[in-house]
XYZ file of C-alpha atoms in Angstrom:
762
model
C -173.641 -120.185 -229.130
C -170.465 -121.403 -230.835
C -167.994 -123.133 -228.504
C -164.808 -121.359 -227.552
C -161.907 -122.845 -229.505
C -158.411 -123.257 -228.150
C -157.062 -122.648 -231.655
C -158.282 -119.034 -231.453
C -155.328 -118.383 -229.122
C -152.753 -119.664 -231.644
C -150.713 -117.471 -233.966
C -150.842 -118.028 -237.759
C -147.795 -119.705 -239.277
C -146.374 -117.483 -242.002
C -143.126 -119.285 -242.861
C -142.259 -121.940 -245.404
C -142.439 -125.648 -244.615
C -139.275 -127.316 -245.912
C -140.514 -130.842 -245.207
C -141.900 -131.991 -248.582
C -143.755 -134.996 -247.136
C -145.474 -132.728 -244.630
C -146.494 -130.315 -247.399
C -147.858 -133.233 -249.412
C -149.913 -134.537 -246.474
C -151.407 -131.118 -245.742
C -152.313 -130.753 -249.426
C -153.891 -134.229 -249.386
C -155.836 -133.327 -246.258
C -157.029 -130.070 -247.794
C -158.145 -131.855 -250.957
C -160.108 -134.533 -249.083
C -161.891 -131.881 -246.988
C -162.475 -129.606 -250.002
C -161.238 -126.562 -248.142
C -158.128 -124.494 -247.638
C -156.463 -125.242 -244.297
C -154.954 -122.534 -242.158
C -151.574 -123.280 -240.590
C -150.988 -122.197 -236.970
C -147.973 -122.182 -234.676
C -148.316 -124.927 -232.043
C -144.816 -124.575 -230.620
C -141.278 -124.116 -231.927
C -141.224 -127.565 -233.540
C -144.848 -128.117 -234.531
C -147.448 -126.534 -236.750
C -151.182 -127.036 -236.176
C -154.088 -127.623 -238.555
C -157.697 -127.275 -237.373
C -160.362 -129.600 -238.797
C -163.798 -130.880 -237.864
C -164.204 -134.622 -237.422
C -167.616 -136.195 -238.217
C -168.692 -138.547 -235.400
C -171.261 -141.351 -235.642
C -173.194 -140.830 -232.404
C -175.389 -143.556 -230.860
C -179.037 -143.181 -232.008
C -180.426 -143.376 -228.453
C -178.141 -140.682 -227.078
C -174.619 -140.510 -225.724
C -173.676 -142.751 -222.814
C -173.907 -140.811 -219.560
C -174.931 -137.752 -221.572
C -171.258 -137.208 -222.366
C -170.825 -134.042 -224.447
C -169.488 -135.472 -227.719
C -170.843 -133.673 -230.783
C -171.579 -134.852 -234.350
C -168.833 -132.599 -235.702
C -165.971 -132.255 -233.256
C -163.315 -129.558 -233.822
C -159.827 -130.935 -233.296
C -156.251 -129.712 -233.669
C -153.687 -131.835 -235.510
C -150.092 -130.961 -234.574
C -147.353 -131.955 -237.048
C -143.651 -132.188 -236.264
C -142.126 -129.879 -238.901
C -138.810 -131.704 -239.081
C -139.552 -135.314 -238.185
C -142.871 -135.963 -239.943
C -143.848 -138.658 -240.950
C -141.529 -140.729 -238.712
C -143.160 -138.846 -235.833
C -146.914 -139.293 -236.032
C -149.163 -136.227 -235.743
C -150.781 -135.582 -232.363
C -154.486 -134.868 -232.101
C -156.077 -132.591 -229.476
C -159.654 -131.448 -228.798
C -160.174 -127.853 -229.921
C -163.217 -127.101 -227.776
C -162.259 -125.508 -224.480
C -165.336 -127.134 -222.893
C -164.521 -130.619 -224.171
C -165.429 -133.154 -221.391
C -161.808 -134.040 -220.666
C -162.318 -134.906 -217.002
C -164.879 -137.589 -217.839
C -162.895 -139.603 -220.371
C -160.192 -142.229 -220.285
C -157.460 -142.347 -222.933
C -156.580 -138.668 -222.791
C -152.991 -137.749 -222.132
C -152.251 -135.360 -219.305
C -152.199 -131.818 -220.666
C -148.935 -129.974 -220.896
C -148.812 -126.426 -219.633
C -151.285 -124.148 -221.468
C -152.278 -126.966 -223.841
C -155.356 -129.230 -224.089
C -154.953 -132.963 -223.355
C -154.057 -135.180 -226.326
C -156.129 -138.101 -227.555
C -154.611 -141.500 -226.784
C -155.603 -143.029 -230.109
C -153.570 -146.235 -230.075
C -152.761 -148.814 -227.413
C -149.069 -148.886 -228.141
C -146.602 -146.787 -230.095
C -148.489 -144.446 -232.414
C -145.339 -143.713 -234.433
C -145.140 -147.403 -235.356
C -148.856 -147.496 -236.150
C -148.586 -144.439 -238.407
C -145.559 -145.861 -240.249
C -147.808 -147.560 -242.840
C -150.816 -145.236 -242.614
C -151.932 -142.067 -244.411
C -153.261 -138.852 -242.920
C -156.830 -139.888 -243.762
C -156.322 -142.989 -241.567
C -155.505 -140.694 -238.657
C -158.784 -138.816 -239.203
C -160.705 -142.107 -239.281
C -159.026 -143.292 -236.088
C -159.894 -139.992 -234.365
C -163.512 -140.298 -235.487
C -163.657 -143.845 -234.100
C -162.145 -142.665 -230.805
C -164.838 -139.969 -230.462
C -167.561 -142.478 -231.367
C -166.262 -144.867 -228.659
C -166.255 -141.977 -226.194
C -169.889 -141.161 -227.029
C -170.859 -144.834 -226.639
C -168.962 -145.272 -223.349
C -166.642 -147.828 -224.937
C -163.215 -146.220 -224.565
C -162.446 -148.715 -221.822
C -162.282 -152.226 -223.254
C -163.100 -153.890 -219.930
C -166.030 -152.176 -218.257
C -165.175 -153.903 -214.985
C -161.811 -152.182 -214.718
C -160.645 -148.582 -214.457
C -158.382 -147.004 -217.056
C -155.591 -145.104 -215.296
C -154.655 -141.542 -216.171
C -152.530 -141.443 -219.337
C -149.201 -139.787 -218.683
C -146.364 -138.736 -220.960
C -143.335 -136.523 -220.512
C -142.027 -138.384 -217.466
C -138.893 -137.393 -215.619
C -137.471 -140.697 -214.441
C -139.362 -143.582 -212.937
C -140.196 -145.069 -209.563
C -140.051 -148.820 -209.012
C -142.263 -150.501 -206.450
C -144.648 -153.462 -206.183
C -148.200 -152.162 -206.536
C -149.492 -154.664 -203.980
C -146.983 -153.405 -201.387
C -148.229 -149.806 -201.579
C -151.835 -150.965 -201.818
C -151.355 -152.923 -198.573
C -149.851 -149.889 -196.812
C -152.863 -147.748 -197.678
C -155.516 -150.384 -196.975
C -153.975 -151.213 -193.602
C -153.484 -147.507 -192.868
C -149.824 -148.054 -191.977
C -149.260 -144.359 -191.391
C -145.998 -143.073 -190.004
C -147.646 -141.765 -186.865
C -151.083 -141.889 -185.296
C -153.907 -140.049 -187.030
C -151.750 -139.169 -190.041
C -152.413 -140.146 -193.655
C -148.926 -140.718 -194.996
C -146.195 -143.335 -194.826
C -142.446 -142.790 -194.835
C -140.617 -145.027 -197.297
C -136.924 -145.620 -197.822
C -135.944 -145.373 -201.514
C -132.718 -145.762 -203.455
C -132.029 -143.315 -206.266
C -130.673 -145.613 -208.983
C -130.224 -142.982 -211.713
C -126.890 -141.740 -212.974
C -125.773 -138.390 -211.645
C -126.602 -136.537 -214.874
C -130.030 -138.121 -215.372
C -133.406 -137.320 -213.783
C -133.861 -139.309 -210.571
C -135.289 -142.804 -210.636
C -136.282 -144.341 -207.344
C -136.529 -147.942 -206.208
C -138.543 -148.761 -203.102
C -136.544 -150.473 -200.365
C -138.712 -150.622 -197.239
C -141.384 -148.950 -195.161
C -139.980 -146.881 -192.282
C -141.835 -146.925 -188.964
C -141.600 -144.277 -186.292
C -138.990 -146.050 -184.176
C -136.664 -146.523 -187.162
C -136.758 -142.865 -188.026
C -134.120 -142.183 -185.423
C -130.896 -140.331 -184.872
C -128.978 -143.384 -186.084
C -130.765 -143.288 -189.439
C -130.154 -139.558 -189.699
C -126.438 -139.911 -188.987
C -126.188 -142.759 -191.477
C -127.749 -140.806 -194.310
C -125.682 -137.727 -193.415
C -122.506 -139.781 -193.669
C -123.536 -140.974 -197.131
C -124.135 -137.382 -198.148
C -120.622 -136.402 -197.067
C -119.102 -139.300 -198.980
C -120.954 -138.232 -202.105
C -119.939 -134.589 -201.723
C -116.311 -135.531 -201.218
C -116.495 -138.063 -204.078
C -114.676 -140.526 -201.829
C -116.115 -143.511 -203.664
C -119.319 -144.543 -205.360
C -122.051 -145.302 -202.861
C -125.752 -145.937 -203.086
C -127.951 -142.859 -202.851
C -130.698 -143.427 -200.317
C -133.604 -141.055 -199.917
C -136.666 -140.717 -197.728
C -139.899 -140.574 -199.724
C -143.599 -140.462 -198.950
C -146.892 -142.160 -199.787
C -150.044 -140.161 -199.033
C -153.724 -141.108 -199.193
C -157.210 -140.034 -198.173
C -158.493 -140.974 -194.732
C -162.046 -141.412 -196.013
C -163.325 -144.044 -198.403
C -164.677 -141.795 -201.142
C -164.202 -143.186 -204.641
C -163.545 -141.065 -207.723
C -164.239 -141.782 -211.371
C -163.215 -138.423 -212.835
C -159.957 -137.782 -214.648
C -157.656 -134.849 -214.071
C -155.763 -134.060 -217.252
C -153.913 -131.132 -215.675
C -151.401 -132.713 -213.348
C -149.531 -130.520 -210.859
C -146.354 -128.781 -211.900
C -145.618 -127.055 -208.580
C -146.351 -127.465 -204.886
C -149.441 -125.271 -204.848
C -151.107 -127.140 -207.714
C -150.135 -130.429 -206.063
C -152.000 -129.374 -202.927
C -155.018 -128.397 -205.046
C -154.831 -131.725 -206.905
C -154.788 -133.659 -203.625
C -157.654 -131.602 -202.259
C -159.740 -132.548 -205.319
C -159.378 -136.212 -204.328
C -160.028 -135.658 -200.611
C -156.342 -136.053 -199.708
C -155.231 -133.749 -196.895
C -151.601 -132.903 -197.623
C -151.094 -130.399 -194.781
C -149.722 -132.948 -192.310
C -147.219 -134.231 -194.839
C -146.170 -130.693 -195.765
C -145.486 -129.887 -192.131
C -143.518 -133.116 -191.644
C -141.358 -132.550 -194.742
C -140.742 -128.907 -193.803
C -139.504 -129.903 -190.355
C -137.432 -132.899 -191.544
C -133.866 -133.011 -192.769
C -133.665 -133.920 -196.441
C -130.260 -135.007 -197.674
C -130.933 -134.843 -201.392
C -133.044 -132.280 -203.207
C -135.198 -134.782 -205.105
C -137.868 -136.321 -202.862
C -140.405 -138.885 -204.151
C -144.053 -138.287 -203.233
C -146.721 -140.829 -204.283
C -150.433 -140.024 -204.089
C -153.099 -142.743 -203.833
C -156.505 -142.094 -205.458
C -159.349 -144.466 -204.658
C -161.191 -145.400 -207.872
C -164.599 -146.987 -208.450
C -163.179 -150.161 -210.063
C -159.924 -152.137 -209.960
C -157.138 -150.493 -211.944
C -156.382 -152.229 -215.243
C -153.435 -154.547 -214.754
C -153.694 -154.575 -210.959
C -155.837 -156.168 -208.288
C -156.843 -153.085 -206.310
C -158.840 -149.888 -206.789
C -156.012 -147.540 -205.815
C -154.411 -145.513 -208.599
C -150.977 -144.236 -207.664
C -149.696 -141.001 -209.219
C -145.953 -140.638 -208.774
C -144.156 -137.336 -208.291
C -140.905 -136.024 -207.028
C -140.260 -132.544 -205.654
C -137.078 -130.513 -205.734
C -136.660 -129.182 -202.210
C -133.772 -127.306 -200.644
C -133.503 -125.971 -197.104
C -134.189 -122.459 -198.432
C -137.605 -123.650 -199.670
C -138.809 -124.407 -196.148
C -140.659 -121.581 -194.416
C -141.622 -122.654 -190.927
C -144.025 -125.568 -191.273
C -144.737 -124.885 -194.939
C -142.995 -125.322 -198.263
C -142.505 -122.687 -200.938
C -144.058 -123.170 -204.359
C -141.312 -125.542 -205.530
C -141.298 -127.517 -208.829
C -143.121 -130.849 -208.999
C -142.449 -133.507 -211.651
C -144.320 -136.723 -212.352
C -142.693 -140.104 -212.911
C -143.574 -143.378 -214.544
C -144.142 -146.503 -212.489
C -142.501 -149.873 -213.048
C -143.232 -153.056 -211.187
C -140.076 -154.693 -209.826
C -139.023 -157.890 -211.507
C -140.271 -161.051 -209.833
C -139.663 -164.677 -210.681
C -143.364 -165.018 -211.455
C -143.238 -162.121 -213.913
C -139.995 -163.437 -215.436
C -141.686 -166.775 -216.090
C -144.718 -165.003 -217.553
C -142.621 -162.842 -219.887
C -140.506 -165.824 -220.940
C -143.642 -167.643 -222.011
C -142.488 -171.242 -221.794
C -142.492 -172.697 -218.271
C -139.476 -174.521 -216.896
C -139.877 -177.013 -214.080
C -136.411 -177.366 -212.597
C -137.186 -178.194 -208.985
C -134.375 -178.777 -206.518
C -131.759 -178.627 -209.279
C -127.991 -178.605 -208.853
C -125.715 -177.137 -211.517
C -122.021 -177.963 -211.353
C -119.766 -175.701 -213.386
C -120.234 -171.931 -213.682
C -117.762 -171.248 -216.458
C -118.466 -169.766 -219.879
C -121.056 -172.362 -220.873
C -122.529 -173.075 -217.442
C -122.924 -169.409 -216.521
C -124.941 -168.688 -219.654
C -127.226 -171.679 -219.158
C -127.716 -170.717 -215.495
C -128.589 -167.129 -216.453
C -131.118 -168.420 -219.002
C -132.756 -170.362 -216.160
C -132.677 -167.403 -213.774
C -134.168 -165.057 -216.372
C -136.925 -167.637 -216.804
C -137.754 -167.256 -213.102
C -136.065 -170.448 -211.881
C -134.873 -169.892 -208.321
C -134.673 -173.363 -206.757
C -131.044 -173.820 -207.800
C -127.834 -174.896 -206.103
C -124.752 -173.972 -208.106
C -121.211 -175.263 -207.597
C -117.891 -173.815 -208.735
C -114.571 -173.171 -207.009
C -113.089 -170.864 -209.654
C -112.896 -167.061 -209.571
C -113.820 -164.639 -212.320
C -110.668 -163.390 -214.060
C -110.541 -160.381 -216.411
C -110.097 -162.572 -219.505
C -113.195 -164.603 -218.521
C -115.340 -161.547 -219.291
C -114.904 -162.226 -223.017
C -117.107 -165.322 -222.757
C -118.762 -165.322 -219.324
C -122.337 -164.275 -218.522
C -121.118 -162.027 -215.686
C -119.990 -158.411 -216.087
C -116.883 -156.565 -214.791
C -118.330 -155.651 -211.382
C -117.919 -159.303 -210.381
C -114.211 -159.560 -211.229
C -112.276 -161.469 -208.593
C -115.407 -163.008 -207.052
C -116.154 -166.711 -206.928
C -118.191 -167.532 -210.027
C -120.976 -169.384 -208.206
C -121.289 -166.648 -205.584
C -121.265 -163.933 -208.235
C -124.050 -165.626 -210.228
C -126.113 -165.929 -207.066
C -125.550 -162.240 -206.273
C -126.521 -161.274 -209.819
C -129.743 -163.289 -209.496
C -130.602 -161.787 -206.109
C -129.953 -158.306 -207.511
C -132.368 -158.959 -210.388
C -135.076 -160.218 -208.028
C -134.256 -158.080 -205.021
C -137.900 -157.564 -204.044
C -138.559 -161.219 -203.246
C -136.936 -164.119 -201.497
C -134.753 -165.712 -204.166
C -133.295 -168.833 -202.534
C -130.590 -169.679 -205.044
C -127.698 -171.341 -203.202
C -124.062 -170.900 -204.241
C -121.393 -173.324 -203.049
C -117.880 -172.023 -203.842
C -116.572 -175.546 -203.607
C -113.461 -177.361 -204.661
C -113.864 -180.213 -207.139
C -113.137 -182.646 -204.288
C -116.000 -181.238 -202.230
C -118.335 -181.345 -205.207
C -117.489 -184.996 -205.754
C -117.899 -185.814 -202.066
C -121.261 -184.041 -201.939
C -122.609 -185.918 -204.953
C -124.129 -188.659 -202.842
C -126.278 -186.135 -200.974
C -127.217 -184.287 -204.184
C -128.171 -187.455 -206.013
C -130.290 -188.785 -203.155
C -132.159 -185.549 -202.447
C -132.207 -183.649 -205.720
C -134.416 -183.911 -208.765
C -131.974 -182.556 -211.355
C -128.203 -182.450 -211.733
C -126.663 -180.544 -214.622
C -122.950 -180.890 -215.362
C -121.136 -178.161 -217.298
C -117.701 -178.683 -215.742
C -115.886 -180.031 -218.810
C -114.077 -182.157 -216.212
C -113.373 -185.798 -217.039
C -112.665 -186.431 -213.359
C -116.048 -185.070 -212.307
C -117.731 -186.933 -215.160
C -116.266 -190.201 -213.903
C -117.322 -189.410 -210.339
C -120.838 -188.702 -211.528
C -120.871 -192.018 -213.351
C -119.704 -193.905 -210.248
C -122.423 -192.526 -207.978
C -125.932 -193.920 -207.805
C -129.152 -191.918 -207.674
C -131.794 -192.045 -204.969
C -134.599 -194.527 -204.820
C -136.711 -192.523 -207.233
C -133.710 -191.599 -209.343
C -132.530 -188.193 -210.526
C -132.529 -186.524 -213.896
C -128.948 -185.940 -215.005
C -127.698 -183.941 -217.966
C -124.144 -183.245 -219.037
C -123.309 -180.620 -221.639
C -120.078 -179.614 -223.315
C -118.613 -177.793 -226.302
C -115.965 -179.359 -228.494
C -114.357 -179.210 -231.920
C -113.274 -175.579 -231.471
C -116.859 -174.544 -230.839
C -118.281 -176.302 -233.881
C -120.125 -178.882 -231.806
C -122.180 -178.763 -228.632
C -123.367 -182.056 -227.161
C -125.889 -182.498 -224.344
C -126.453 -185.923 -222.826
C -129.792 -186.497 -221.036
C -129.981 -189.721 -219.069
C -132.907 -192.121 -219.251
C -135.073 -193.205 -216.346
C -133.265 -194.864 -213.416
C -129.989 -193.653 -214.939
C -130.122 -196.044 -217.873
C -128.793 -195.152 -220.312
C -126.266 -193.266 -218.193
C -124.208 -190.283 -219.342
C -121.163 -192.466 -220.079
C -123.390 -194.786 -222.102
C -124.613 -191.809 -224.074
C -121.100 -190.526 -224.656
C -119.962 -193.852 -226.109
C -123.186 -194.268 -228.076
C -122.689 -190.796 -229.543
C -119.308 -191.949 -230.865
C -121.048 -195.035 -232.267
C -123.146 -192.777 -234.506
C -120.101 -192.254 -236.748
C -121.673 -194.552 -239.367
C -124.903 -192.531 -239.597
C -123.837 -189.010 -238.703
C -120.865 -187.702 -240.724
C -120.345 -184.644 -238.535
C -119.597 -186.937 -235.571
C -116.978 -188.871 -237.494
C -115.470 -185.603 -238.793
C -115.422 -184.199 -235.256
C -113.760 -187.259 -233.725
C -111.094 -187.397 -236.430
C -110.259 -183.703 -235.965
C -110.038 -184.128 -232.206
C -107.722 -187.102 -232.655
C -105.401 -185.062 -234.892
C -105.435 -182.116 -232.453
C -104.507 -184.433 -229.588
C -101.903 -186.441 -231.507
C -104.032 -189.549 -231.459
C -104.346 -189.499 -227.667
C -107.203 -191.683 -226.520
C -108.187 -189.112 -223.889
C -110.439 -186.980 -226.055
C -110.716 -183.382 -224.844
C -114.469 -183.209 -225.053
C -115.975 -180.075 -223.554
C -112.896 -177.947 -222.957
C -113.761 -175.472 -220.227
C -112.908 -172.318 -222.194
C -111.259 -170.893 -219.068
C -107.821 -170.474 -220.574
C -106.784 -167.289 -222.348
C -105.219 -169.468 -225.017
C -108.564 -170.982 -226.058
C -109.750 -169.107 -229.136
C -113.545 -169.236 -229.017
C -115.982 -166.349 -229.360
C -118.776 -165.477 -226.976
C -121.486 -165.754 -229.621
C -120.538 -169.368 -230.371
C -120.791 -170.333 -226.709
C -124.051 -168.408 -226.426
C -125.491 -170.365 -229.364
C -124.806 -173.696 -227.667
C -125.934 -172.416 -224.254
C -129.220 -171.207 -225.708
C -129.866 -174.564 -227.361
C -129.006 -176.511 -224.192
C -131.263 -174.269 -222.126
C -134.205 -174.797 -224.460
C -133.663 -178.567 -224.499
C -133.574 -178.764 -220.707
C -136.655 -176.546 -220.520
C -138.555 -178.944 -222.796
C -137.299 -181.970 -220.876
C -138.493 -180.396 -217.616
C -142.040 -180.130 -218.937
C -142.525 -183.860 -219.405
C -142.025 -187.065 -217.494
C -138.600 -188.598 -217.674
C -138.232 -190.857 -220.671
C -137.165 -194.493 -220.649
C -134.825 -193.474 -223.466
C -131.635 -191.516 -223.173
C -131.162 -188.612 -225.543
C -128.170 -187.057 -227.258
C -128.777 -183.486 -228.380
C -126.327 -182.040 -230.884
C -125.875 -178.417 -231.914
C -123.483 -177.796 -234.802
C -122.154 -174.367 -235.735
C -120.183 -173.885 -238.932
C -118.803 -170.435 -239.677
C -115.911 -171.360 -241.944
C -117.533 -169.854 -245.051
C -121.250 -169.188 -244.682
C -122.908 -169.357 -241.284
C -124.947 -172.496 -240.650
C -126.451 -173.779 -237.429
C -128.051 -177.197 -237.140
C -129.526 -179.277 -234.342
C -130.450 -182.917 -234.037
C -131.519 -185.400 -231.375
C -130.674 -189.089 -231.123
C -132.629 -191.490 -228.907
C -130.775 -194.318 -227.203
C -132.393 -197.439 -225.783
C -131.506 -198.491 -222.209
C -128.297 -200.522 -222.058
C -128.045 -204.153 -220.982
C -126.235 -204.083 -217.641
C -124.214 -207.237 -217.031
C -122.050 -207.875 -213.975
C -118.966 -209.888 -214.826
C -119.234 -213.501 -213.736
C -115.750 -213.798 -212.310
C -115.149 -210.212 -211.093
C -118.192 -208.258 -209.911
C -116.167 -205.041 -209.605
C -116.369 -204.782 -213.396
C -119.630 -204.001 -215.186
C -120.510 -204.520 -218.833
C -122.968 -202.035 -220.386
C -124.018 -203.345 -223.764
C -126.157 -201.829 -226.511
C -129.296 -203.923 -226.971
C -128.775 -204.350 -230.685
C -125.476 -206.142 -229.976
C -127.261 -208.918 -228.113
C -129.860 -209.128 -230.872
C -127.083 -209.608 -233.455
C -125.330 -212.240 -231.301
C -128.520 -214.277 -230.994
C -129.155 -213.942 -234.699
C -125.648 -215.221 -235.529
C -126.020 -218.086 -233.057
C -129.225 -219.172 -234.771
C -127.733 -218.954 -238.254
C -124.627 -220.941 -237.282
C -126.348 -223.768 -235.396
C -125.502 -226.473 -234.666
C -121.992 -224.997 -234.774
C -120.553 -222.352 -232.490
C -119.787 -218.881 -233.881
C -118.281 -215.668 -232.571
C -116.411 -212.491 -233.289
C -115.157 -209.383 -231.516
C -116.751 -206.485 -229.643
C -116.339 -202.788 -230.480
C -116.417 -200.383 -227.564
C -114.303 -198.850 -224.838
C -112.947 -199.689 -221.396
C -112.820 -197.244 -218.476
C -110.460 -198.344 -215.711
C -111.570 -195.466 -213.446
C -115.191 -196.568 -213.387
C -114.388 -200.224 -214.162
C -116.892 -200.213 -216.998
C -116.799 -201.988 -220.340
C -119.018 -200.386 -222.950
C -120.008 -202.556 -225.902
C -121.559 -200.529 -228.709
C -121.167 -202.871 -231.676
C -119.772 -206.222 -232.802
C -117.924 -207.729 -235.715
C -119.048 -211.125 -236.929
C -116.755 -214.103 -237.450
C -114.076 -213.385 -240.090
C -114.294 -215.658 -243.190
C -111.242 -217.722 -242.172
C -112.845 -218.734 -238.849
C -113.589 -222.392 -238.178
C -116.179 -223.979 -235.903
C -117.965 -227.142 -234.896
C -120.700 -227.870 -232.310
C -118.209 -227.712 -229.399
C -115.511 -225.306 -230.498
C -114.949 -221.971 -232.310
C -111.645 -220.675 -233.683
C -111.911 -217.024 -234.633
C -110.092 -216.133 -237.838
C -108.201 -212.927 -238.645
C -108.884 -212.247 -242.313
C -109.781 -208.565 -242.786
C -110.350 -208.124 -239.045
C -107.473 -205.786 -238.230
C -108.309 -203.588 -241.219
C -111.969 -203.316 -240.143
C -111.012 -202.476 -236.558
C -108.467 -199.911 -237.727
C -111.119 -198.284 -239.935
C -113.491 -197.979 -236.970
C -110.717 -196.585 -234.775
C -109.804 -193.989 -237.393
C -113.394 -192.937 -238.026
C -114.004 -192.471 -234.301
C -110.779 -190.639 -233.511
C -109.452 -193.551 -231.400
C -112.538 -193.463 -229.202
C -113.886 -196.868 -230.229
C -112.041 -200.019 -231.082
C -111.458 -203.641 -230.201
C -112.692 -204.318 -226.662
C -113.189 -208.078 -226.362
C -114.191 -211.444 -227.773
C -117.536 -213.188 -228.013
C -118.618 -216.646 -229.039
C -121.601 -218.958 -228.615
C -122.260 -222.212 -226.789
C -125.453 -223.292 -228.563
C -125.661 -226.478 -226.492
C -123.695 -225.374 -223.430
C -121.844 -225.470 -221.225
C -123.118 -222.439 -219.259
C -119.605 -221.314 -218.503
C -116.054 -221.240 -219.818
C -114.640 -224.376 -221.388
C -111.043 -225.441 -220.999
C -110.285 -223.978 -224.450
C -111.856 -220.683 -223.360
C -109.642 -220.510 -220.263
C -106.530 -221.231 -222.300
C -107.525 -218.531 -224.796
C -108.091 -216.008 -221.976
C -104.664 -216.810 -220.515
C -102.982 -216.273 -223.879
C -104.775 -212.962 -224.400
C -103.783 -211.805 -220.900
C -100.127 -212.339 -221.682
C -100.432 -210.537 -225.023
C -102.467 -207.562 -223.697
C -100.163 -206.888 -220.752
C -97.401 -205.942 -223.171
C -99.473 -203.292 -224.977
C -98.686 -199.582 -224.587
C -102.235 -199.090 -223.341
C -103.137 -202.373 -221.629
C -106.628 -203.763 -222.110
C -108.517 -206.077 -219.798
C -109.202 -209.496 -221.243
C -112.927 -209.411 -221.920
C -114.591 -212.607 -223.045
C -118.355 -213.147 -223.406
C -120.179 -216.411 -223.971
C -123.746 -216.581 -225.294
C -125.674 -219.691 -224.296
C -129.345 -220.623 -224.686
C -129.880 -219.696 -221.041
C -128.170 -216.314 -221.111
C -125.094 -214.172 -221.679
C -121.975 -214.638 -219.559
C -119.276 -211.935 -219.507
C -115.817 -212.559 -218.006
C -113.042 -210.054 -217.304
C -109.418 -210.882 -216.502
């Protein structure tokens, strides 16, 4: 006896198809099958074609005796207007097709068979580079897999029911609901349902979407809760102000442990069919119906979640419970005693709430920022912090005393709802909102710069990371002056300069050597090798009228700073990725300077580079221990080389570097050898001047006044291990000369002897 065909109920299509590509595909299909194809009306927007698909059945019989036949009749429904951008849908044509035994069938729409789920993913994208014959082949393969029992890729897991046509979504952690059912946390004794507090997060004009808040026990379901929700309802009705829409919802399950492997492709569309659906899975819904009918509901849309116990763990989850999510539209008029009228029922999609673990998984690359402090939540800092948070980092302490102003929104990571709030607090609130279903212990300290400086000692002793995005020279100096804990701390300092063209991130070496101030000065010293650094420093010098206080890392807080959000985002993204990589490996003995350059003057170009810096030689001054000399290692190498070449005579020259009176640090990054008019003998050296001022001026110009003459050096190849009388007289003369300068310099004199290097500061 021939099977009954669903297509026999369809009406022939008599009109003209205006879609040429659709006409061509139907003609191609007809030609390949060597038969004329009859067009039928599927719905207002689709036409249907009926074909038979040959299926390669297993030679030893179908798995589980599933009723898949060697020639399966199917219906192909084409979108008349949007084909081929909308892929055809394929449905079984046999009315007795074994739909309740198969995975990968979509839930049937009203008066329609269930559709084949042919592709794991978006079938429209798959069909974009396929022909109609490929669709037939894919359908044949699907039917073959069904006959072989191979529709499910992992035989140890259960494929959930395939749904489409959702109205909104419901957000909850699967494990939370699974725990409620397994522990039988029913609302009252001997019942099979739980009462759950939800928030409707959808816009007023959209279908409801619910987010689980908490499980309600019997004692909490009190008059106080009722009055609270009623007050919210009144506020909403009066449109007094925008408030959160809370709603009571329900989770219902079976009180026995029966497991089900069958699929139901006809999901409920009203209350009566929902009760029948639940009955088919041994779920008694009568108690819940009575409870809902006798309760006060403040909004018409009420979420109801059913739990079906399956034979295997659900794909993607740890438990065997499959949750089907509905909401009902219920008004007071729909309640008749202890029952509910046959009201509409809609099903919803499920989304897991975002967790830090999932954020890290989605991000792909792990980041190991443990016990990290970030100082500075401005334009740059906020974006780097949000990159970390979106990567699942939650062990953060963030500092900032500033408040979010309207003009900050042009470049800040935060959005308008945080206007007027402290930036650190607002970033913390944004993070907690993203990960609201877990403990997210980010700590915000809305501190003044003074407090941040005073708290540095505690941070450095107890933290593992400190990241500075303040663009504050004062804070930078304070950070330099402090010392890390016994095991040290990993410190980075990032800033944007040169009108956004340059982003520089300094990453200290182990035991804070090289330190961030070392790295800053050593970055200036790259002017010989890296033209963009020299160009940058010269431009900064011009912008600041030659002022030695270079405005590196301007905070971008002022309305007058012209700098676009995408430029800041480029640098922030690079810094974030660098810090992420650094966090994945042990701290290096070397310091690193990471540079991101953005040039958008004509064509857009973005470049990055990294420079490694050896630890500095740290030399306390012989005569004044409050001053410290931090010298590049290559400088000492050059001094020793010159001493050897000049022996038995003394030799010398001048140092290139910078002096910081705030931190009482002398940085020596380079040297100049003895000018040609110098004179020397085994006990004395007289430094000449020929070409020296021109060479120093050239260095000063190329570094935008950041590097220049910083002191004198000479050798004592045969001693003494200290200053000679001539040296003291020279120091006294220099002191008198330097005190009259517009920007006074300390008198810095260094002597190299066979037994060591001796720096003096006056």
